[in-house]
Tab-separated table of C-alpha atoms and ligand atoms in Angstrom:
chain	number	residue	atom	x	y	z
P	1	MET	CA	-6.769	12.586	-13.441
P	2	GLN	CA	-5.621	10.601	-16.432
P	3	VAL	CA	-2.538	8.523	-15.661
P	4	GLU	CA	-0.781	9.129	-18.998
P	5	ASN	CA	2.363	11.247	-18.599
P	6	LYS	CA	1.850	11.458	-14.852
P	7	THR	CA	4.374	10.285	-12.222
P	8	PHE	CA	3.510	7.983	-9.343
P	9	PHE	CA	5.631	7.192	-6.301
P	10	ILE	CA	4.955	3.571	-5.350
P	11	THR	CA	6.279	2.391	-2.007
P	12	GLY	CA	6.690	-1.357	-1.857
P	13	GLY	CA	6.725	-1.112	-5.637
P	14	ALA	CA	9.236	-3.912	-6.086
P	15	SER	CA	6.874	-6.753	-5.251
P	16	GLY	CA	3.305	-7.986	-5.109
P	17	LEU	CA	0.551	-5.371	-5.190
P	18	GLY	CA	2.929	-2.430	-5.639
P	19	ALA	CA	4.733	-4.082	-8.526
P	20	ALA	CA	1.398	-4.825	-10.199
P	21	CYS	CA	0.516	-1.122	-9.938
P	22	ALA	CA	3.879	-0.188	-11.429
P	23	ARG	CA	3.376	-2.526	-14.394
P	24	LEU	CA	-0.183	-1.390	-15.093
P	25	LEU	CA	0.573	2.322	-14.768
P	26	ALA	CA	3.705	2.058	-16.917
P	27	LYS	CA	1.740	0.151	-19.560
P	28	SER	CA	-0.848	2.953	-19.405
P	29	GLY	CA	1.724	5.644	-20.194
P	30	ALA	CA	2.578	6.766	-16.685
P	31	ARG	CA	5.977	7.047	-15.042
P	32	VAL	CA	6.620	5.130	-11.818
P	33	VAL	CA	9.111	5.454	-9.000
P	34	LEU	CA	9.726	2.145	-7.259
P	35	ALA	CA	10.471	3.127	-3.664
P	36	ASP	CA	11.416	-0.104	-1.972
P	37	LEU	CA	13.955	-1.652	0.378
P	38	ASN	CA	14.705	-4.508	-1.961
P	39	GLN	CA	17.543	-3.562	-4.299
P	40	GLU	CA	17.410	-6.813	-6.253
P	41	THR	CA	13.706	-6.958	-7.064
P	42	GLY	CA	13.430	-3.194	-7.402
P	43	SER	CA	16.266	-2.930	-9.899
P	44	ALA	CA	14.970	-5.904	-11.860
P	45	LEU	CA	11.509	-4.386	-12.216
P	46	ALA	CA	12.985	-1.026	-13.187
P	47	ARG	CA	14.932	-2.773	-15.954
P	48	GLU	CA	11.770	-4.510	-17.085
P	49	LEU	CA	9.830	-1.225	-17.251
P	50	ALA	CA	12.754	0.639	-18.849
P	51	GLU	CA	12.374	4.410	-19.226
P	52	ALA	CA	8.968	4.424	-17.536
P	53	ALA	CA	10.457	3.466	-14.182
P	54	LEU	CA	13.043	4.547	-11.649
P	55	PHE	CA	14.041	2.378	-8.717
P	56	VAL	CA	15.139	4.235	-5.582
P	57	PRO	CA	16.231	2.267	-2.504
P	58	THR	CA	13.888	3.559	0.189
P	59	ASN	CA	12.952	2.827	3.778
P	60	VAL	CA	9.527	4.373	4.399
P	61	VAL	CA	10.184	4.646	8.133
P	62	ASP	CA	13.275	6.797	7.602
P	63	GLU	CA	12.535	10.494	6.973
P	64	GLN	CA	15.806	11.186	5.172
P	65	SER	CA	15.451	8.080	3.014
P	66	VAL	CA	11.976	9.145	1.869
P	67	GLN	CA	13.073	12.749	1.295
P	68	GLN	CA	15.989	11.565	-0.846
P	69	ALA	CA	13.741	9.206	-2.792
P	70	LEU	CA	11.209	11.955	-3.471
P	71	GLN	CA	13.987	14.277	-4.602
P	72	ALA	CA	15.354	11.574	-6.894
P	73	ALA	CA	11.859	11.194	-8.344
P	74	ARG	CA	11.626	14.922	-9.059
P	75	ASP	CA	15.161	15.082	-10.451
P	76	HIS	CA	14.410	12.199	-12.802
P	77	PHE	CA	10.798	12.783	-13.832
P	78	GLY	CA	10.291	16.470	-13.021
P	79	THR	CA	7.416	16.188	-10.615
P	80	LEU	CA	5.034	13.920	-8.732
P	81	HIS	CA	1.288	13.480	-9.201
P	82	GLY	CA	0.482	10.588	-6.919
P	83	VAL	CA	1.522	8.077	-4.308
P	84	ILE	CA	0.561	4.454	-3.885
P	85	ASN	CA	1.601	3.289	-0.408
P	86	CYS	CA	2.102	-0.468	-0.630
P	87	ALA	CA	5.191	-0.900	1.542
P	88	GLY	CA	4.362	-3.135	4.467
P	89	ILE	CA	5.149	-6.278	6.386
P	90	GLY	CA	3.049	-9.066	7.813
P	91	SER	CA	3.141	-10.435	11.309
P	92	ALA	CA	1.641	-13.426	13.041
P	93	GLU	CA	2.083	-13.459	16.772
P	94	LYS	CA	-0.291	-14.154	19.623
P	95	VAL	CA	-0.464	-11.606	22.432
P	96	ILE	CA	0.197	-14.351	24.950
P	97	GLY	CA	2.496	-16.875	23.356
P	98	LYS	CA	3.917	-20.151	24.519
P	99	ASN	CA	6.765	-18.234	26.177
P	100	GLY	CA	4.602	-15.519	27.769
P	101	PRO	CA	3.621	-12.054	26.539
P	102	SER	CA	4.644	-11.183	23.027
P	103	SER	CA	7.462	-8.654	22.681
P	104	LEU	CA	6.812	-4.923	22.510
P	105	GLU	CA	9.560	-4.717	19.898
P	106	SER	CA	7.706	-6.885	17.393
P	107	PHE	CA	4.483	-4.905	17.850
P	108	THR	CA	6.362	-1.628	17.489
P	109	ARG	CA	8.157	-2.788	14.338
P	110	VAL	CA	4.894	-3.583	12.566
P	111	ILE	CA	3.326	-0.257	13.581
P	112	ASN	CA	6.450	1.634	12.532
P	113	ILE	CA	6.651	0.179	9.047
P	114	ASN	CA	2.998	-0.233	8.147
P	115	LEU	CA	1.415	2.784	9.824
P	116	ILE	CA	4.100	5.317	10.587
P	117	GLY	CA	5.882	4.560	7.311
P	118	THR	CA	2.673	5.235	5.416
P	119	PHE	CA	2.155	8.504	7.293
P	120	ASN	CA	5.787	9.514	6.716
P	121	VAL	CA	5.361	9.198	2.951
P	122	ILE	CA	1.977	10.941	2.955
P	123	ARG	CA	3.328	13.975	4.801
P	124	LEU	CA	6.500	14.361	2.713
P	125	ALA	CA	4.983	13.545	-0.696
P	126	GLY	CA	1.809	15.492	0.088
P	127	GLU	CA	3.779	18.670	0.605
P	128	ILE	CA	5.459	18.232	-2.797
P	129	ILE	CA	2.207	17.432	-4.602
P	130	SER	CA	0.511	20.453	-2.991
P	131	GLN	CA	2.857	22.674	-5.022
P	132	ASN	CA	1.786	21.215	-8.397
P	133	THR	CA	0.042	23.317	-11.002
P	134	PRO	CA	-3.562	22.146	-10.658
P	135	GLU	CA	-5.524	20.354	-13.345
P	136	GLU	CA	-8.490	22.219	-14.820
P	137	SER	CA	-10.663	20.642	-12.110
P	138	GLY	CA	-8.360	21.950	-9.378
P	139	GLU	CA	-6.914	18.516	-8.678
P	140	ARG	CA	-3.183	18.408	-7.895
P	141	GLY	CA	-2.768	14.728	-7.049
P	142	VAL	CA	-3.940	11.559	-5.379
P	143	ILE	CA	-2.655	9.406	-2.534
P	144	ILE	CA	-3.688	5.747	-2.276
P	145	ASN	CA	-2.899	3.776	0.876
P	146	THR	CA	-3.099	0.059	1.516
P	147	ALA	CA	-4.852	-1.238	4.612
P	148	SER	CA	-6.281	-4.774	4.824
P	149	VAL	CA	-9.471	-6.614	5.707
P	150	ALA	CA	-7.515	-7.358	8.868
P	151	ALA	CA	-8.314	-3.785	9.917
P	152	PHE	CA	-11.891	-4.997	10.337
P	153	ASP	CA	-11.793	-8.814	10.767
P	154	GLY	CA	-8.400	-9.391	12.380
P	155	GLN	CA	-7.605	-13.000	13.172
P	156	ILE	CA	-5.904	-14.476	16.215
P	157	GLY	CA	-2.267	-13.440	15.938
P	158	GLN	CA	-2.962	-10.205	14.066
P	159	ALA	CA	-3.067	-7.666	16.910
P	160	ALA	CA	-0.083	-5.697	15.594
P	161	TYR	CA	-0.914	-6.062	11.924
P	162	SER	CA	-4.597	-5.212	12.359
P	163	ALA	CA	-3.716	-2.230	14.540
P	164	SER	CA	-1.327	-0.950	11.874
P	165	LYS	CA	-3.956	-1.310	9.164
P	166	GLY	CA	-6.713	0.065	11.368
P	167	GLY	CA	-4.579	3.144	11.819
P	168	ILE	CA	-4.351	3.589	8.052
P	169	VAL	CA	-8.136	3.271	7.822
P	170	GLY	CA	-8.515	5.825	10.623
P	171	MET	CA	-6.287	8.476	9.085
P	172	THR	CA	-7.754	8.305	5.577
P	173	LEU	CA	-10.672	10.697	6.148
P	174	PRO	CA	-8.964	13.358	8.299
P	175	ILE	CA	-6.082	13.647	5.808
P	176	ALA	CA	-8.508	13.730	2.865
P	177	ARG	CA	-10.408	16.529	4.621
P	178	GLU	CA	-7.174	18.515	5.158
P	179	PHE	CA	-5.726	17.870	1.695
P	180	ALA	CA	-8.957	18.881	-0.073
P	181	ARG	CA	-7.764	22.511	0.050
P	182	TYR	CA	-4.776	21.470	-2.103
P	183	GLY	CA	-6.846	19.405	-4.524
P	184	ILE	CA	-5.237	16.178	-3.317
P	185	ARG	CA	-7.481	13.142	-2.851
P	186	VAL	CA	-6.700	10.473	-0.236
P	187	MET	CA	-8.065	6.932	-0.585
P	188	THR	CA	-7.347	3.568	0.996
P	189	ILE	CA	-7.767	0.078	-0.426
P	190	ALA	CA	-8.343	-2.762	2.064
P	191	PRO	CA	-7.398	-5.915	0.166
P	192	GLY	CA	-8.533	-9.338	1.237
P	193	ILE	CA	-6.358	-12.339	0.443
P	194	PHE	CA	-4.030	-11.696	-2.496
P	195	ASP	CA	-1.510	-14.026	-4.084
P	196	THR	CA	1.762	-12.303	-3.277
P	197	PRO	CA	5.067	-13.183	-1.603
P	198	LEU	CA	3.776	-11.643	1.614
P	199	LEU	CA	0.850	-14.037	1.844
P	200	ALA	CA	3.224	-16.905	1.161
P	201	GLY	CA	4.703	-16.176	4.591
P	202	LEU	CA	1.524	-17.266	6.328
P	203	PRO	CA	1.473	-20.617	8.113
P	204	GLU	CA	-0.033	-23.270	5.840
P	205	PRO	CA	-3.117	-23.936	8.047
P	206	ALA	CA	-3.971	-20.237	7.979
P	207	ARG	CA	-3.559	-20.015	4.202
P	208	ILE	CA	-5.707	-23.072	3.625
P	209	SER	CA	-8.511	-21.891	5.896
P	210	LEU	CA	-8.455	-18.414	4.348
P	211	GLY	CA	-8.698	-19.679	0.791
P	212	GLN	CA	-11.799	-21.607	1.808
P	213	GLN	CA	-13.392	-18.520	3.339
P	214	VAL	CA	-13.709	-16.345	0.182
P	215	PRO	CA	-17.396	-16.483	-0.924
P	216	PHE	CA	-16.809	-15.378	-4.549
P	217	PRO	CA	-14.613	-15.697	-6.398
P	218	PRO	CA	-13.423	-18.639	-4.241
P	219	ARG	CA	-9.727	-17.930	-4.815
P	220	LEU	CA	-6.861	-15.631	-3.858
P	221	GLY	CA	-7.000	-12.170	-5.382
P	222	ARG	CA	-4.580	-11.386	-8.203
P	223	PRO	CA	-2.241	-8.393	-7.809
P	224	ASP	CA	-3.431	-7.038	-11.173
P	225	GLU	CA	-6.934	-6.799	-9.698
P	226	TYR	CA	-5.603	-4.548	-6.957
P	227	ALA	CA	-3.752	-2.482	-9.579
P	228	ALA	CA	-6.914	-2.083	-11.640
P	229	LEU	CA	-8.706	-0.567	-8.643
P	230	ALA	CA	-5.793	1.735	-7.868
P	231	LYS	CA	-5.787	2.986	-11.482
P	232	HIS	CA	-9.527	3.591	-11.337
P	233	ILE	CA	-9.177	5.564	-8.099
P	234	ILE	CA	-6.594	7.784	-9.804
P	235	GLU	CA	-8.964	8.359	-12.740
P	236	ASN	CA	-12.173	8.926	-10.719
P	237	GLU	CA	-12.170	12.292	-8.933
P	238	MET	CA	-15.278	11.481	-6.939
P	239	LEU	CA	-13.406	8.830	-4.943
P	240	ASN	CA	-12.025	10.592	-1.888
P	241	GLY	CA	-11.731	9.998	1.843
P	242	GLU	CA	-12.966	6.425	1.619
P	243	VAL	CA	-11.745	2.891	2.265
P	244	ILE	CA	-12.632	0.262	-0.317
P	245	ARG	CA	-12.560	-3.430	0.624
P	246	LEU	CA	-11.358	-5.566	-2.284
P	247	ASP	CA	-11.972	-9.030	-0.906
P	248	GLY	CA	-14.499	-11.294	-2.667
P	249	ALA	CA	-16.863	-10.753	0.297
P	250	ILE	CA	-14.590	-12.540	2.762
P	251	ARG	CA	-15.217	-11.843	6.417
P	252	MET	CA	-12.325	-13.598	8.091
P	253	GLN	CA	-13.005	-16.084	10.868
P	254	PRO	CA	-11.165	-15.826	14.209
P	255	ARG	CA	-8.560	-18.168	12.824
Y	1	LIG	C1	7.782	-12.049	11.963
Y	1	LIG	C2	7.144	-13.336	11.577
Y	1	LIG	C3	6.228	-13.145	10.378
Y	1	LIG	C4	5.576	-14.448	10.046
Y	1	LIG	C5	4.864	-14.388	8.721
Y	1	LIG	C6	3.634	-13.545	8.837
Y	1	LIG	C7	2.831	-13.684	7.597
Y	1	LIG	C8	1.630	-12.774	7.647
Y	1	LIG	C9	1.066	-12.683	6.266
Y	1	LIG	C10	0.003	-11.660	6.184
Y	1	LIG	C11	-0.453	-11.593	4.733
Y	1	LIG	C12	-1.198	-10.373	4.434
Y	1	LIG	C13	-2.405	-10.355	5.282
Y	1	LIG	C14	-3.437	-9.622	4.566
Y	1	LIG	O1	-3.548	-8.297	5.060
Y	1	LIG	C15	-4.807	-10.284	4.628
Y	1	LIG	C16	-4.995	-10.992	5.901
Y	1	LIG	O2	-5.079	-10.434	6.967
Y	1	LIG	S1	-5.008	-12.701	5.735
Y	1	LIG	C17	-5.202	-13.247	7.405
Y	1	LIG	C18	-3.858	-13.631	7.904
Y	1	LIG	N1	-3.989	-14.354	9.128
Y	1	LIG	C19	-3.035	-14.330	10.009
Y	1	LIG	O3	-2.038	-13.641	9.830
Y	1	LIG	C20	-3.232	-15.174	11.219
Y	1	LIG	C21	-2.008	-15.084	12.060
Y	1	LIG	N2	-2.067	-16.048	13.155
Y	1	LIG	C22	-1.436	-17.226	13.051
Y	1	LIG	O4	-0.815	-17.545	12.069
Y	1	LIG	C23	-1.493	-18.091	14.284
Y	1	LIG	O5	-2.577	-17.709	15.098
Y	1	LIG	C24	-0.198	-17.991	15.109
Y	1	LIG	C25	-0.008	-16.569	15.571
Y	1	LIG	C26	0.969	-18.459	14.304
Y	1	LIG	C27	-0.365	-18.849	16.314
Y	1	LIG	O6	-0.600	-20.159	15.833
Y	1	LIG	P1	-0.386	-21.362	16.824
Y	1	LIG	O7	0.839	-21.179	17.641
Y	1	LIG	O8	-0.499	-22.613	16.034
Y	1	LIG	O9	-1.547	-21.156	17.784
Y	1	LIG	P2	-2.942	-21.766	17.912
Y	1	LIG	O10	-2.870	-22.508	19.207
Y	1	LIG	O11	-3.918	-20.663	17.755
Y	1	LIG	O12	-3.164	-22.840	16.738
Y	1	LIG	C28	-3.951	-23.952	17.045
Y	1	LIG	C29	-4.168	-24.687	15.815
Y	1	LIG	O13	-4.839	-23.922	14.834
Y	1	LIG	C30	-4.015	-23.764	13.661
Y	1	LIG	N3	-4.080	-22.385	13.236
Y	1	LIG	C31	-3.418	-21.327	13.770
Y	1	LIG	N4	-3.729	-20.218	13.103
Y	1	LIG	C32	-4.592	-20.586	12.130
Y	1	LIG	C33	-5.298	-19.862	11.117
Y	1	LIG	N5	-5.144	-18.544	10.987
Y	1	LIG	N6	-6.137	-20.555	10.299
Y	1	LIG	C34	-6.266	-21.890	10.450
Y	1	LIG	N7	-5.637	-22.641	11.379
Y	1	LIG	C35	-4.818	-21.976	12.204
Y	1	LIG	C36	-2.612	-24.098	14.111
Y	1	LIG	O14	-1.890	-24.631	13.020
Y	1	LIG	C37	-2.859	-25.127	15.183
Y	1	LIG	O15	-3.156	-26.349	14.592
Y	1	LIG	P3	-2.559	-27.686	15.263
Y	1	LIG	O16	-1.051	-27.556	15.073
Y	1	LIG	O17	-2.975	-27.613	16.733
Y	1	LIG	O18	-3.170	-28.809	14.487
Y	2	NAD	N1	-1.091	-9.919	-0.039
Y	2	NAD	C1	-2.200	-9.761	0.654
Y	2	NAD	O1	-3.026	-10.682	0.823
Y	2	NAD	C2	-2.494	-8.440	1.298
Y	2	NAD	C3	-3.776	-8.231	1.790
Y	2	NAD	C4	-4.066	-7.012	2.416
Y	2	NAD	C5	-3.109	-6.021	2.495
Y	2	NAD	N2	-1.895	-6.259	1.996
Y	2	NAD	C6	-0.917	-5.170	2.106
Y	2	NAD	O2	-0.515	-4.817	0.790
Y	2	NAD	C7	0.793	-4.239	0.838
Y	2	NAD	C8	1.669	-4.935	-0.182
Y	2	NAD	O3	1.744	-6.281	0.226
Y	2	NAD	P1	2.187	-7.439	-0.778
Y	2	NAD	O4	1.291	-8.581	-0.517
Y	2	NAD	O5	2.330	-6.891	-2.141
Y	2	NAD	O6	3.598	-7.795	-0.153
Y	2	NAD	P2	5.038	-7.980	-0.768
Y	2	NAD	O7	5.853	-8.503	0.362
Y	2	NAD	O8	4.977	-8.698	-2.055
Y	2	NAD	O9	5.505	-6.465	-1.078
Y	2	NAD	C9	5.787	-5.575	-0.031
Y	2	NAD	C10	6.960	-4.722	-0.447
Y	2	NAD	O10	7.181	-3.745	0.561
Y	2	NAD	C11	8.566	-3.603	0.730
Y	2	NAD	N3	8.862	-3.046	2.045
Y	2	NAD	C12	8.726	-3.646	3.244
Y	2	NAD	N4	9.125	-2.827	4.223
Y	2	NAD	C13	9.517	-1.671	3.625
Y	2	NAD	C14	10.038	-0.449	4.092
Y	2	NAD	N5	10.282	-0.242	5.413
Y	2	NAD	N6	10.330	0.515	3.203
Y	2	NAD	C15	10.121	0.315	1.885
Y	2	NAD	N7	9.645	-0.832	1.368
Y	2	NAD	C16	9.349	-1.800	2.241
Y	2	NAD	C17	9.126	-4.995	0.544
Y	2	NAD	O11	10.496	-4.956	0.201
Y	2	NAD	C18	8.258	-5.527	-0.590
Y	2	NAD	O12	8.858	-5.298	-1.836
Y	2	NAD	C19	1.268	-4.409	2.286
Y	2	NAD	O13	1.075	-3.192	2.990
Y	2	NAD	C20	0.333	-5.477	2.858
Y	2	NAD	O14	0.138	-5.339	4.251
Y	2	NAD	C21	-1.531	-7.427	1.392
């Protein structure tokens, strides 16, 4: 579908990759809902994007929070044509640490936010989108999820994070197969190393070694490059049920 005059619900839309999608889609004539925990950065971006954007404080893990955010989106913009699931957290923890086994709580937290939060939004937004009047082609909407190269090349310390992203990879095709009857496409982007506040949380040695591992271009990815792929996915109906690595050919080393 064309993005102009369409509405997109962007989780994690207040920062990094999600914010880059919001800026690009708004500049392209779309309307964006910034569904994010961060009131400060979310409100600031909504002010920057003016009438093209609505910030709604949202916790993707919380069913009621997502339902209220989706309702706010429909109240404000009338409907919903797509979702870009960017909300997520990083984690860096060895399974056996200096003080013994890592905690179950930290593993569970990462899975809850990154994987279950993504599923929560897919199921609630998908039901809304399935009620849209279809485009001439039969398409009603598109859902884009965010995994990571860590789903495939997880480093030491990424058991929880890689598992959460591997789960997103794993559910892409079965949901695309189910949603085909509604004319809703489901895609996942697996970014490599992108210059965002999240990556800034990585220990310096890890960041340095990663930057040196990208074959070409030998640099961190820019959030606008992620946004450009997300926009293309929205516009290209033949992209469905697939995971696209966006990573400069990096295959991460064990550490
Ligand atoms: C709740 C806390 C959150 C903390 C912030 C988490 C930020 C996560 C950011 C993710 C960004 C998005 C990720 C994106 O999807 C793309 C990627 O996946 S990028 C790949 C990211 N890689 C990692 O996340 C690796 C995580 N692992 C580590 O950081 C470390 O292994 C560890 C878990 C912190 C354990 O480190 P140590 O206790 O130092 O243990 P070691 O004994 O293994 O270290 C020995 C030695 O090696 C150095 N080192 C450790 N990890 C790395 C590395 N990844 N690359 C290079 N060098 C590394 C470490 O500094 C030690 O050096 P020494 O001190 O002995 O000289
Ligand atoms: N930056 C990278 O190198 C990289 C690489 C691969 C994948 N990713 C993934 O891309 C996505 C975006 O990451 P980013 O780098 O832009 O990070 P970021 O930290 O800049 O943005 C993440 C946003 O998600 C929000 N968020 C976190 N938990 C939330 C929750 N429970 N409910 C709603 N919002 C929540 C945060 O407030 C933040 O605004 C994440 O899923 C991340 O795992 C990032």
